[in-house]
């Protein structure tokens, strides 16, 4: 039987630490970390994410600034808003909720965010810095996965890690972070041959595919650590990950549940990046 890795518990401990550091920053230096969240349009899932991010900010003592633009706003209007936020001293982090309406180019928007306020770490400058291992911000989901792996105490040095998925926001940076920790990393995707066999060689398997029931027992090495990034809905509309939990769990040594695994970590890492941005901007880098 695998031990469950509780994203809720790891996340709660980190948020307590962030709240304490925020209180100290305000008291000792008069700095009040602020996150600006920009939402364009009325996508219901995005509205929930934005609300959760704001709530999380308030809970740790940050300022949360919310900007809502309607669905028909032009790209230039969004860029103008970002340029104003780039110059606003009260704003330390800027997050533009994705996806954007089709008439707005995501890359142009990301490029307009000042790299030192890019708390999602999507700006090419921050992506490049991750590549060379000299970074200030890590993308939230992969950074959260690293915290979960570290909470198990498992040694990454020389470990065989398999990441299934190669997206820019999860799979690729995930692989890079594991590599920085001296793991031997394999990245799999939809063209990978013998996927089950490759996965079955993993000491640590991270799945970021986006398909329910995707990772099955025959893809798991006995005693593997299994991290499920997937956030999907099954045939009954129930939230589920990529991993067929009931059959994989008996073979794994540690496993993340969905919900309550990677999910809660993403916002926590966003808070961590915002706090770091506030310190950096005030030359209090740790
Ligand atoms: P993408 O759709 O961008 O990427 C999916 C990846 O899976 C692609 O690289 C794709 O390969 C690969 N893939 C698809 N089918 C197969 C297959 N049959 N065999 C092997 N690989 C395959 O998704 P994201 O990275 O954005 O997200 C992945 C999952 O993680 C989703 O469920 C998403 O909801 C969830 N997620 C969860 C977060 C959280 O906070 N918990 C945050 C972000 C994402 P190819 O490149 O060849 O097409």
CSV table of N, CA and C in Angstrom, one decimal, residues 146 149 154-164 174-175 177-179 181-188 196-207 219-227 253:
chain,number,residue,atom,x,y,z
A,146,UNK,N,7.8,19.4,-7.1
A,146,UNK,CA,9.1,19.2,-6.5
A,146,UNK,C,8.9,19.2,-5.0
A,149,UNK,N,7.5,15.9,-4.0
A,149,UNK,CA,8.5,14.8,-4.0
A,149,UNK,C,9.4,14.9,-2.8
A,154,UNK,N,12.4,11.1,-0.5
A,154,UNK,CA,13.1,10.3,-1.6
A,154,UNK,C,14.3,11.0,-2.2
A,155,UNK,N,15.4,10.3,-2.4
A,155,UNK,CA,16.6,10.9,-3.0
A,155,UNK,C,16.5,10.9,-4.5
A,156,UNK,N,16.6,12.1,-5.1
A,156,UNK,CA,16.5,12.3,-6.5
A,156,UNK,C,17.8,12.0,-7.2
A,157,UNK,N,18.9,12.0,-6.5
A,157,UNK,CA,20.2,11.8,-7.1
A,157,UNK,C,20.3,10.5,-7.9
A,158,UNK,N,20.5,10.6,-9.2
A,158,UNK,CA,20.6,9.4,-10.0
A,158,UNK,C,19.3,8.6,-10.2
A,159,UNK,N,18.2,9.1,-9.7
A,159,UNK,CA,17.0,8.4,-9.8
A,159,UNK,C,16.4,8.4,-11.2
A,160,UNK,N,15.8,7.4,-11.7
A,160,UNK,CA,15.2,7.4,-13.0
A,160,UNK,C,13.8,8.0,-12.9
A,161,UNK,N,13.7,9.2,-13.5
A,161,UNK,CA,12.4,9.9,-13.5
A,161,UNK,C,11.8,9.9,-14.9
A,162,UNK,N,10.5,9.6,-15.0
A,162,UNK,CA,9.8,9.7,-16.3
A,162,UNK,C,8.7,10.7,-16.1
A,163,UNK,N,8.8,11.7,-17.0
A,163,UNK,CA,7.7,12.7,-17.1
A,163,UNK,C,6.9,12.4,-18.3
A,164,UNK,N,5.6,12.2,-18.2
A,164,UNK,CA,4.7,12.0,-19.4
A,164,UNK,C,4.0,13.3,-19.6
A,174,UNK,N,9.1,20.7,-15.7
A,174,UNK,CA,9.2,19.6,-14.7
A,174,UNK,C,10.4,18.8,-14.9
A,175,UNK,N,10.7,18.4,-16.2
A,175,UNK,CA,11.8,17.6,-16.5
A,175,UNK,C,13.1,18.4,-16.2
A,177,UNK,N,13.5,20.7,-13.9
A,177,UNK,CA,13.7,20.8,-12.4
A,177,UNK,C,14.3,19.5,-11.9
A,178,UNK,N,13.8,18.4,-12.4
A,178,UNK,CA,14.3,17.1,-11.9
A,178,UNK,C,15.8,16.9,-12.4
A,179,UNK,N,16.1,17.4,-13.5
A,179,UNK,CA,17.5,17.3,-14.0
A,179,UNK,C,18.4,18.1,-13.2
A,181,UNK,N,18.2,18.5,-10.2
A,181,UNK,CA,18.4,17.8,-8.9
A,181,UNK,C,19.1,16.4,-9.2
A,182,UNK,N,19.7,16.3,-10.3
A,182,UNK,CA,20.6,15.1,-10.7
A,182,UNK,C,19.8,13.9,-10.9
A,183,UNK,N,18.6,14.0,-11.3
A,183,UNK,CA,17.8,12.8,-11.7
A,183,UNK,C,18.2,12.5,-13.1
A,184,UNK,N,18.0,11.2,-13.5
A,184,UNK,CA,18.1,10.8,-15.0
A,184,UNK,C,16.7,10.9,-15.5
A,185,UNK,N,16.5,11.8,-16.5
A,185,UNK,CA,15.1,12.2,-16.8
A,185,UNK,C,14.7,11.7,-18.2
A,186,UNK,N,13.6,11.1,-18.4
A,186,UNK,CA,13.0,10.8,-19.7
A,186,UNK,C,11.7,11.5,-19.9
A,187,UNK,N,11.6,12.2,-21.0
A,187,UNK,CA,10.3,12.9,-21.3
A,187,UNK,C,9.5,12.1,-22.3
A,188,UNK,N,8.3,11.8,-22.0
A,188,UNK,CA,7.5,11.0,-23.0
A,188,UNK,C,6.3,11.9,-23.5
A,196,UNK,N,4.5,2.2,-22.0
A,196,UNK,CA,4.3,1.4,-20.7
A,196,UNK,C,5.7,0.9,-20.2
A,197,UNK,N,6.5,0.4,-21.1
A,197,UNK,CA,7.8,-0.1,-20.8
A,197,UNK,C,8.7,1.0,-20.2
A,198,UNK,N,8.7,2.2,-20.8
A,198,UNK,CA,9.5,3.3,-20.4
A,198,UNK,C,9.0,3.7,-19.0
A,199,UNK,N,7.7,3.8,-18.8
A,199,UNK,CA,7.2,4.2,-17.5
A,199,UNK,C,7.5,3.2,-16.4
A,200,UNK,N,7.5,1.9,-16.8
A,200,UNK,CA,7.8,0.9,-15.8
A,200,UNK,C,9.2,0.9,-15.3
A,201,UNK,N,10.1,1.7,-15.9
A,201,UNK,CA,11.5,1.8,-15.5
A,201,UNK,C,11.6,3.0,-14.5
A,202,UNK,N,10.6,3.7,-14.2
A,202,UNK,CA,10.7,4.9,-13.4
A,202,UNK,C,10.7,4.7,-11.9
A,203,UNK,N,11.7,5.3,-11.2
A,203,UNK,CA,11.6,5.3,-9.8
A,203,UNK,C,10.6,6.4,-9.4
A,204,UNK,N,10.5,7.5,-10.2
A,204,UNK,CA,9.5,8.5,-10.0
A,204,UNK,C,8.8,8.8,-11.3
A,205,UNK,N,7.5,8.7,-11.3
A,205,UNK,CA,6.7,8.9,-12.5
A,205,UNK,C,5.8,10.1,-12.3
A,206,UNK,N,6.0,11.1,-13.2
A,206,UNK,CA,5.1,12.3,-13.1
A,206,UNK,C,4.2,12.3,-14.4
A,207,UNK,N,2.9,12.2,-14.2
A,207,UNK,CA,2.0,12.2,-15.3
A,207,UNK,C,1.3,13.5,-15.5
A,219,UNK,N,2.3,0.0,-16.0
A,219,UNK,CA,3.3,1.0,-16.3
A,219,UNK,C,4.1,1.4,-15.0
A,220,UNK,N,3.9,0.7,-13.9
A,220,UNK,CA,4.4,1.1,-12.7
A,220,UNK,C,5.4,0.1,-12.2
A,221,UNK,N,6.6,0.6,-11.8
A,221,UNK,CA,7.6,-0.2,-11.1
A,221,UNK,C,7.2,-0.4,-9.7
A,222,UNK,N,7.4,-1.6,-9.1
A,222,UNK,CA,7.1,-1.8,-7.7
A,222,UNK,C,7.9,-0.7,-6.8
A,223,UNK,N,7.2,0.0,-6.0
A,223,UNK,CA,7.8,0.9,-5.1
A,223,UNK,C,8.0,2.3,-5.7
A,224,UNK,N,7.5,2.6,-6.9
A,224,UNK,CA,7.7,3.9,-7.5
A,224,UNK,C,6.9,5.0,-6.8
A,225,UNK,N,7.4,6.2,-6.9
A,225,UNK,CA,6.7,7.4,-6.5
A,225,UNK,C,5.9,7.9,-7.7
A,226,UNK,N,4.6,8.0,-7.5
A,226,UNK,CA,3.7,8.4,-8.6
A,226,UNK,C,3.0,9.7,-8.3
A,227,UNK,N,3.3,10.7,-9.2
A,227,UNK,CA,2.7,12.0,-9.1
A,227,UNK,C,1.8,12.3,-10.2
A,253,UNK,N,5.1,3.3,-3.9
A,253,UNK,CA,5.5,3.6,-2.5
A,253,UNK,C,4.8,4.8,-2.0
